[in-house]
Amino acid sequence: MLFALGHVVTNRFRELERPQTGRLKDVVLMATVTGFESLRIPSKSDMKQFAELFEPLFLGSSNEARRQAAAALSQCPQVPEAVALLIGSMPISIAAIFLTRSKAISDRVLVSIIRQQGPAHAGAIARREDLSPSIVDALVEHHQSAPSANRPNDEIDRSAAPMPAPATAAAGEEKLREEIKAMARAGTRVRNDAAQVQPINELHCALLMRFARSGETALFAAALADALGASRGLAERILLDVSGQQLAATLSALAFPADEMARLLVALYPHLSERLGGGSRVENLIRDIDQRASIERVEAWLRADRKGARPPRHEGQFAENRTSDPRRQETRSAAGHGNMAQPQRGVGRR
């Protein structure tokens, strides 16, 4: 089918160059995409021919047709690399759905797009379900190199200048990049004394989702600490609440995307997927969250954390070295359903 479409397209190239043929170009583009979609396992020659036909049709079509083509191809298991790069490099209104959903884009193409395009493209890629280490590194580097409102004007000007930076400046920038990457290891960050919770950015969202899905709780705690501007210890104490209440409150305070929160919580606490009444435990948990109260609660945790304060010792419900306590039943009930005035601390060294 693709070869037949190729023959039709080739014969109509002169007609497509005439004025008043925008609509025809859109129709032929979508016909070509449909023909490619119908190939269950495209051969190398099919991929090559489609790439050759696609570019002139895509560039000559309307933005609406381009968006439709990008959406259709985002569902294809295989797409020529040249086509993926072309679509991914389009304005974000066209490229977003392809960058976010397509499974056919190679890491090489994604890294190239992150480095060559703006923050909107990097943000779309950060929302992908599976991010390889090389993609995460590229996102971190992009996040660090992008000018922000918090950087001094002279620093922004230097970064935009075509002159190569002095060796000392380059070394300083490399050090900063390494410090940001270290958030996945130590969660270090310069913290704001005001102890205010700032909305989470797309990079941290992507890192939290990735570490939650892969079960890397240590790296998740480090990324959470970095997003909060808090110590690693505070993030770990939040995670030790197996009810998920403290983490849910923290995510709400960070304005974590609502449509992603349930998946993240279930990934870390699988029991929250259990059905309870007309919904699941995680649905009930999220429904009961008050964002304003969550912000106040988390900011109180941050103030205590920055003063070096530690909440009263709490032995986790599943701690292996828990001691016999006749009040254990009441303690468990309070831990599971009590208020969350401050995150509870798990068992540490005696």
CSV table of C-alpha atoms in Angstrom, one decimal:
chain,number,residue,atom,x,y,z
A,1,MET,CA,0.0,0.0,0.0
A,2,LEU,CA,2.8,2.4,0.9
A,3,PHE,CA,4.4,1.9,-2.5
A,4,ALA,CA,1.1,2.6,-4.3
A,5,LEU,CA,0.7,5.8,-2.3
A,6,GLY,CA,4.3,6.7,-3.1
A,7,HIS,CA,3.5,6.4,-6.8
A,8,VAL,CA,0.4,8.7,-6.4
A,9,VAL,CA,2.3,11.2,-4.4
A,10,THR,CA,5.2,11.3,-6.9
A,11,ASN,CA,2.9,11.9,-9.8
A,12,ARG,CA,1.1,14.8,-8.0
A,13,PHE,CA,4.1,16.7,-6.8
A,14,ARG,CA,3.8,19.3,-9.6
A,15,GLU,CA,0.1,19.6,-8.9
A,16,LEU,CA,0.8,20.2,-5.2
A,17,GLU,CA,3.1,23.1,-6.1
A,18,ARG,CA,0.2,25.0,-7.6
A,19,PRO,CA,-1.7,27.7,-5.6
A,20,GLN,CA,-4.9,26.9,-3.8
A,21,THR,CA,-3.8,23.3,-3.2
A,22,GLY,CA,-3.4,23.4,0.6
A,23,ARG,CA,-6.3,21.2,1.3
A,24,LEU,CA,-5.1,18.6,-1.2
A,25,LYS,CA,-1.7,18.5,0.5
A,26,ASP,CA,-3.4,17.8,3.8
A,27,VAL,CA,-5.4,15.0,2.3
A,28,VAL,CA,-2.3,13.4,0.7
A,29,LEU,CA,-0.3,13.7,3.9
A,30,MET,CA,-2.9,11.9,6.0
A,31,ALA,CA,-3.3,9.3,3.3
A,32,THR,CA,0.4,8.7,3.4
A,33,VAL,CA,0.4,8.4,7.2
A,34,THR,CA,-2.6,6.1,7.1
A,35,GLY,CA,-0.8,3.9,4.5
A,36,PHE,CA,2.3,3.7,6.8
A,37,GLU,CA,0.1,2.9,9.8
A,38,SER,CA,-1.4,-0.1,8.0
A,39,LEU,CA,2.0,-1.8,7.6
A,40,ARG,CA,2.2,-4.3,10.4
A,41,ILE,CA,5.9,-4.7,10.2
A,42,PRO,CA,7.4,-2.1,7.8
A,43,SER,CA,10.6,-3.2,6.0
A,44,LYS,CA,13.7,-1.0,5.8
A,45,SER,CA,12.7,0.1,2.3
A,46,ASP,CA,9.2,1.0,3.6
A,47,MET,CA,10.7,3.1,6.3
A,48,LYS,CA,13.1,4.8,3.9
A,49,GLN,CA,10.4,5.5,1.3
A,50,PHE,CA,8.0,6.8,4.0
A,51,ALA,CA,10.7,9.2,5.3
A,52,GLU,CA,11.3,10.5,1.8
A,53,LEU,CA,7.6,11.1,1.1
A,54,PHE,CA,6.8,12.4,4.5
A,55,GLU,CA,9.0,15.5,4.8
A,56,PRO,CA,7.9,17.5,1.8
A,57,LEU,CA,4.2,16.7,2.5
A,58,PHE,CA,4.5,17.5,6.2
A,59,LEU,CA,6.3,20.8,5.6
A,60,GLY,CA,3.8,21.8,2.9
A,61,SER,CA,0.7,21.0,5.0
A,62,SER,CA,-1.4,23.1,7.4
A,63,ASN,CA,-0.6,23.1,11.1
A,64,GLU,CA,-3.8,21.2,11.8
A,65,ALA,CA,-2.8,18.5,9.4
A,66,ARG,CA,0.6,18.4,11.0
A,67,ARG,CA,-0.9,17.9,14.4
A,68,GLN,CA,-3.1,15.1,13.2
A,69,ALA,CA,-0.2,13.4,11.5
A,70,ALA,CA,1.9,13.8,14.7
A,71,ALA,CA,-0.9,12.3,16.8
A,72,ALA,CA,-1.3,9.4,14.5
A,73,LEU,CA,2.4,8.6,14.3
A,74,SER,CA,2.7,8.8,18.1
A,75,GLN,CA,0.8,5.5,18.2
A,76,CYS,CA,3.1,3.7,15.7
A,77,PRO,CA,5.6,1.2,17.2
A,78,GLN,CA,8.1,2.1,14.5
A,79,VAL,CA,8.9,5.5,12.9
A,80,PRO,CA,11.9,6.5,10.8
A,81,GLU,CA,14.4,8.4,12.8
A,82,ALA,CA,14.4,11.3,10.4
A,83,VAL,CA,10.6,11.6,10.7
A,84,ALA,CA,10.8,11.5,14.5
A,85,LEU,CA,13.4,14.3,14.6
A,86,LEU,CA,11.4,16.4,12.1
A,87,ILE,CA,8.1,16.1,14.1
A,88,GLY,CA,9.9,16.6,17.5
A,89,SER,CA,11.6,19.7,16.2
A,90,MET,CA,8.3,21.4,15.2
A,91,PRO,CA,6.7,24.1,17.4
A,92,ILE,CA,5.5,22.6,20.7
A,93,SER,CA,1.8,22.9,19.7
A,94,ILE,CA,2.5,20.2,17.0
A,95,ALA,CA,5.3,18.2,18.6
A,96,ALA,CA,3.9,17.9,22.2
A,97,ILE,CA,1.8,14.8,21.7
A,98,PHE,CA,4.5,13.0,19.7
A,99,LEU,CA,7.3,13.8,22.2
A,100,THR,CA,5.1,12.8,25.2
A,101,ARG,CA,3.6,9.5,23.9
A,102,SER,CA,5.6,8.0,21.0
A,103,LYS,CA,7.5,4.8,21.9
A,104,ALA,CA,9.3,4.9,18.6
A,105,ILE,CA,11.7,7.8,19.3
A,106,SER,CA,15.2,6.8,20.1
A,107,ASP,CA,17.2,8.2,23.0
A,108,ARG,CA,19.5,9.8,20.5
A,109,VAL,CA,16.7,11.8,18.9
A,110,LEU,CA,15.3,12.8,22.3
A,111,VAL,CA,18.6,14.0,23.6
A,112,SER,CA,19.2,16.0,20.3
A,113,ILE,CA,15.7,17.7,20.7
A,114,ILE,CA,16.4,18.5,24.4
A,115,ARG,CA,19.7,20.2,23.5
A,116,GLN,CA,18.4,22.0,20.4
A,117,GLN,CA,14.9,23.1,21.4
A,118,GLY,CA,13.5,25.2,24.2
A,119,PRO,CA,12.1,24.4,27.7
A,120,ALA,CA,8.7,23.5,26.3
A,121,HIS,CA,10.1,20.6,24.3
A,122,ALA,CA,12.2,19.4,27.3
A,123,GLY,CA,9.0,19.6,29.5
A,124,ALA,CA,7.1,17.4,27.1
A,125,ILE,CA,9.9,14.8,27.0
A,126,ALA,CA,10.0,14.9,30.8
A,127,ARG,CA,6.4,13.8,30.9
A,128,ARG,CA,7.2,10.5,29.1
A,129,GLU,CA,6.4,7.4,31.1
A,130,ASP,CA,9.9,5.8,30.8
A,131,LEU,CA,13.0,7.9,30.9
A,132,SER,CA,16.4,6.4,30.5
A,133,PRO,CA,19.4,7.6,32.5
A,134,SER,CA,20.8,9.4,29.4
A,135,ILE,CA,17.5,11.3,29.0
A,136,VAL,CA,17.4,12.2,32.6
A,137,ASP,CA,21.0,13.5,32.4
A,138,ALA,CA,20.1,15.6,29.3
A,139,LEU,CA,17.1,17.1,31.1
A,140,VAL,CA,19.2,18.0,34.1
A,141,GLU,CA,21.8,19.6,31.9
A,142,HIS,CA,19.1,21.5,30.0
A,143,HIS,CA,17.5,22.6,33.2
A,144,GLN,CA,20.8,23.9,34.6
A,145,SER,CA,21.8,25.7,31.3
A,146,ALA,CA,18.5,27.5,30.8
A,147,PRO,CA,18.5,31.1,31.9
A,148,SER,CA,16.1,31.8,34.8
A,149,ALA,CA,14.7,34.9,36.5
A,150,ASN,CA,16.8,34.1,39.6
A,151,ARG,CA,20.1,34.4,37.8
A,152,PRO,CA,21.9,37.8,37.8
A,153,ASN,CA,21.6,39.8,34.5
A,154,ASP,CA,25.3,39.8,33.9
A,155,GLU,CA,25.3,36.0,34.2
A,156,ILE,CA,22.6,35.6,31.6
A,157,ASP,CA,24.4,38.0,29.3
A,158,ARG,CA,27.6,36.0,29.6
A,159,SER,CA,25.8,32.7,28.9
A,160,ALA,CA,24.2,34.2,25.7
A,161,ALA,CA,27.5,35.7,24.4
A,162,PRO,CA,29.1,33.8,21.5
A,163,MET,CA,32.6,34.0,23.1
A,164,PRO,CA,33.8,30.9,24.8
A,165,ALA,CA,33.7,31.1,28.6
A,166,PRO,CA,37.0,31.3,30.5
A,167,ALA,CA,38.3,28.1,31.9
A,168,THR,CA,37.3,29.1,35.4
A,169,ALA,CA,33.8,29.9,34.4
A,170,ALA,CA,33.4,26.6,32.5
A,171,ALA,CA,34.7,24.7,35.5
A,172,GLY,CA,32.2,26.5,37.7
A,173,GLU,CA,29.3,25.6,35.4
A,174,GLU,CA,30.4,22.0,35.3
A,175,LYS,CA,30.5,22.0,39.1
A,176,LEU,CA,27.0,23.3,39.3
A,177,ARG,CA,25.8,20.7,36.8
A,178,GLU,CA,27.3,18.0,39.0
A,179,GLU,CA,25.7,19.4,42.1
A,180,ILE,CA,22.3,19.2,40.4
A,181,LYS,CA,22.9,15.7,39.3
A,182,ALA,CA,23.9,14.8,42.9
A,183,MET,CA,20.3,15.4,44.0
A,184,ALA,CA,19.8,11.8,42.9
A,185,ARG,CA,22.4,10.7,45.4
A,186,ALA,CA,22.4,13.1,48.3
A,187,GLY,CA,19.6,15.5,47.9
A,188,THR,CA,21.7,18.6,48.6
A,189,ARG,CA,20.4,22.0,47.8
A,190,VAL,CA,20.7,25.6,48.9
A,191,ARG,CA,17.6,26.1,50.9
A,192,ASN,CA,15.4,29.2,51.3
A,193,ASP,CA,15.2,30.4,54.9
A,194,ALA,CA,11.5,31.4,54.4
A,195,ALA,CA,10.6,27.7,54.4
A,196,GLN,CA,8.0,28.2,51.7
A,197,VAL,CA,6.9,25.4,49.4
A,198,GLN,CA,7.4,26.2,45.8
A,199,PRO,CA,5.4,24.4,43.0
A,200,ILE,CA,7.4,21.4,41.7
A,201,ASN,CA,8.9,21.8,38.2
A,202,GLU,CA,8.6,19.3,35.3
A,203,LEU,CA,12.1,17.9,35.8
A,204,HIS,CA,11.4,16.9,39.4
A,205,CYS,CA,8.0,15.5,38.4
A,206,ALA,CA,9.7,13.3,35.8
A,207,LEU,CA,12.4,12.1,38.3
A,208,LEU,CA,9.9,11.3,41.0
A,209,MET,CA,7.7,9.3,38.6
A,210,ARG,CA,10.7,7.4,37.2
A,211,PHE,CA,12.1,6.5,40.6
A,212,ALA,CA,8.7,5.5,42.0
A,213,ARG,CA,8.0,3.2,39.0
A,214,SER,CA,11.5,1.6,39.3
A,215,GLY,CA,11.2,1.2,43.1
A,216,GLU,CA,14.3,3.2,43.7
A,217,THR,CA,13.2,4.6,47.0
A,218,ALA,CA,16.6,6.0,48.0
A,219,LEU,CA,16.8,8.0,44.8
A,220,PHE,CA,13.1,9.0,45.2
A,221,ALA,CA,13.8,10.4,48.6
A,222,ALA,CA,16.8,12.4,47.3
A,223,ALA,CA,14.7,13.9,44.5
A,224,LEU,CA,11.9,14.7,46.9
A,225,ALA,CA,14.3,16.4,49.2
A,226,ASP,CA,15.6,18.5,46.4
A,227,ALA,CA,12.2,19.5,45.2
A,228,LEU,CA,11.3,20.6,48.8
A,229,GLY,CA,14.7,22.2,49.5
A,230,ALA,CA,14.9,20.0,52.6
A,231,SER,CA,17.2,17.5,54.2
A,232,ARG,CA,17.3,13.9,53.0
A,233,GLY,CA,16.2,12.8,56.5
A,234,LEU,CA,12.9,14.7,56.2
A,235,ALA,CA,12.1,13.1,52.9
A,236,GLU,CA,12.8,9.7,54.3
A,237,ARG,CA,10.6,10.3,57.3
A,238,ILE,CA,7.8,11.3,54.9
A,239,LEU,CA,8.1,8.1,53.0
A,240,LEU,CA,8.1,5.9,56.1
A,241,ASP,CA,4.4,6.7,56.6
A,242,VAL,CA,3.1,3.6,54.8
A,243,SER,CA,-0.5,5.0,54.8
A,244,GLY,CA,0.7,7.4,52.1
A,245,GLN,CA,-0.9,10.3,53.9
A,246,GLN,CA,2.3,12.3,54.5
A,247,LEU,CA,3.6,11.8,50.9
A,248,ALA,CA,0.1,12.7,49.5
A,249,ALA,CA,0.1,15.9,51.6
A,250,THR,CA,3.6,16.7,50.4
A,251,LEU,CA,2.7,16.2,46.7
A,252,SER,CA,-0.4,18.3,47.1
A,253,ALA,CA,1.7,21.1,48.7
A,254,LEU,CA,4.1,20.9,45.8
A,255,ALA,CA,1.2,21.2,43.3
A,256,PHE,CA,2.1,17.8,41.8
A,257,PRO,CA,-0.1,17.0,38.8
A,258,ALA,CA,-3.3,15.5,40.0
A,259,ASP,CA,-3.6,13.0,37.2
A,260,GLU,CA,-0.1,11.6,38.1
A,261,MET,CA,-0.4,11.6,41.9
A,262,ALA,CA,-2.5,8.4,42.2
A,263,ARG,CA,-0.1,6.4,39.9
A,264,LEU,CA,2.9,7.6,41.9
A,265,LEU,CA,1.4,6.7,45.3
A,266,VAL,CA,0.3,3.3,44.1
A,267,ALA,CA,3.8,2.6,42.7
A,268,LEU,CA,5.3,3.3,46.2
A,269,TYR,CA,2.5,1.9,48.3
A,270,PRO,CA,0.8,-0.9,46.3
A,271,HIS,CA,-1.8,-1.6,48.9
A,272,LEU,CA,-3.4,1.8,48.1
A,273,SER,CA,-4.7,0.2,44.9
A,274,GLU,CA,-7.1,-2.0,46.9
A,275,ARG,CA,-10.8,-1.3,46.4
A,276,LEU,CA,-12.6,0.4,49.2
A,277,GLY,CA,-16.3,1.2,48.9
A,278,GLY,CA,-17.0,2.8,45.5
A,279,GLY,CA,-13.4,3.5,44.7
A,280,SER,CA,-9.8,2.6,45.7
A,281,ARG,CA,-7.8,3.6,48.8
A,282,VAL,CA,-5.7,6.0,46.8
A,283,GLU,CA,-8.7,7.7,45.4
A,284,ASN,CA,-10.2,8.2,48.8
A,285,LEU,CA,-6.9,9.5,50.1
A,286,ILE,CA,-6.5,12.1,47.4
A,287,ARG,CA,-10.1,13.2,47.6
A,288,ASP,CA,-9.7,14.0,51.3
A,289,ILE,CA,-6.6,16.2,50.8
A,290,ASP,CA,-6.9,19.9,51.4
A,291,GLN,CA,-4.1,21.7,49.5
A,292,ARG,CA,-4.0,24.8,51.7
A,293,ALA,CA,-3.8,22.7,54.9
A,294,SER,CA,-1.1,20.6,53.2
A,295,ILE,CA,1.0,23.6,52.4
A,296,GLU,CA,0.8,24.8,56.0
A,297,ARG,CA,1.7,21.4,57.3
A,298,VAL,CA,4.7,20.9,54.9
A,299,GLU,CA,6.0,24.4,55.6
A,300,ALA,CA,5.9,23.6,59.3
A,301,TRP,CA,7.9,20.5,58.6
A,302,LEU,CA,10.4,22.5,56.6
A,303,ARG,CA,10.8,25.1,59.4
A,304,ALA,CA,11.5,22.3,61.9
A,305,ASP,CA,13.9,20.6,59.5
A,306,ARG,CA,15.9,23.8,59.0
A,307,LYS,CA,16.2,24.3,62.7
A,308,GLY,CA,17.7,20.8,63.0
A,309,ALA,CA,14.7,19.7,65.1
A,310,ARG,CA,13.6,16.0,65.0
A,311,PRO,CA,10.1,14.8,65.8
A,312,PRO,CA,9.6,12.3,68.6
A,313,ARG,CA,10.9,8.9,68.0
A,314,HIS,CA,8.4,6.6,66.3
A,315,GLU,CA,8.8,2.9,65.7
A,316,GLY,CA,7.4,1.9,62.4
A,317,GLN,CA,4.5,-0.5,62.2
A,318,PHE,CA,6.6,-3.1,60.4
A,319,ALA,CA,9.9,-2.5,62.2
A,320,GLU,CA,11.8,-5.8,62.8
A,321,ASN,CA,13.2,-4.8,66.1
A,322,ARG,CA,10.0,-3.4,67.7
A,323,THR,CA,9.7,-4.0,71.4
A,324,SER,CA,6.8,-5.5,73.2
A,325,ASP,CA,4.3,-2.7,74.1
A,326,PRO,CA,0.9,-3.3,75.6
A,327,ARG,CA,-0.3,-0.1,73.9
A,328,ARG,CA,0.8,-1.3,70.5
A,329,GLN,CA,-2.7,-1.7,69.2
A,330,GLU,CA,-3.6,1.9,70.1
A,331,THR,CA,-0.3,3.1,68.7
A,332,ARG,CA,-0.9,1.4,65.4
A,333,SER,CA,-4.4,2.9,65.2
A,334,ALA,CA,-3.1,6.4,65.9
A,335,ALA,CA,-0.3,6.1,63.4
A,336,GLY,CA,-2.6,4.9,60.6
A,337,HIS,CA,-5.4,7.4,61.2
A,338,GLY,CA,-4.2,10.3,63.4
A,339,ASN,CA,-3.3,13.8,62.3
A,340,MET,CA,0.0,14.6,60.5
A,341,ALA,CA,1.3,17.5,62.5
A,342,GLN,CA,4.8,16.4,61.7
A,343,PRO,CA,6.3,13.5,59.8
A,344,GLN,CA,7.0,10.4,61.9
A,345,ARG,CA,10.5,9.1,62.1
A,346,GLY,CA,11.2,5.4,61.4
A,347,VAL,CA,13.5,3.2,63.5
A,348,GLY,CA,17.1,4.4,63.4
A,349,ARG,CA,20.2,3.6,65.3
A,350,ARG,CA,19.7,3.3,69.1
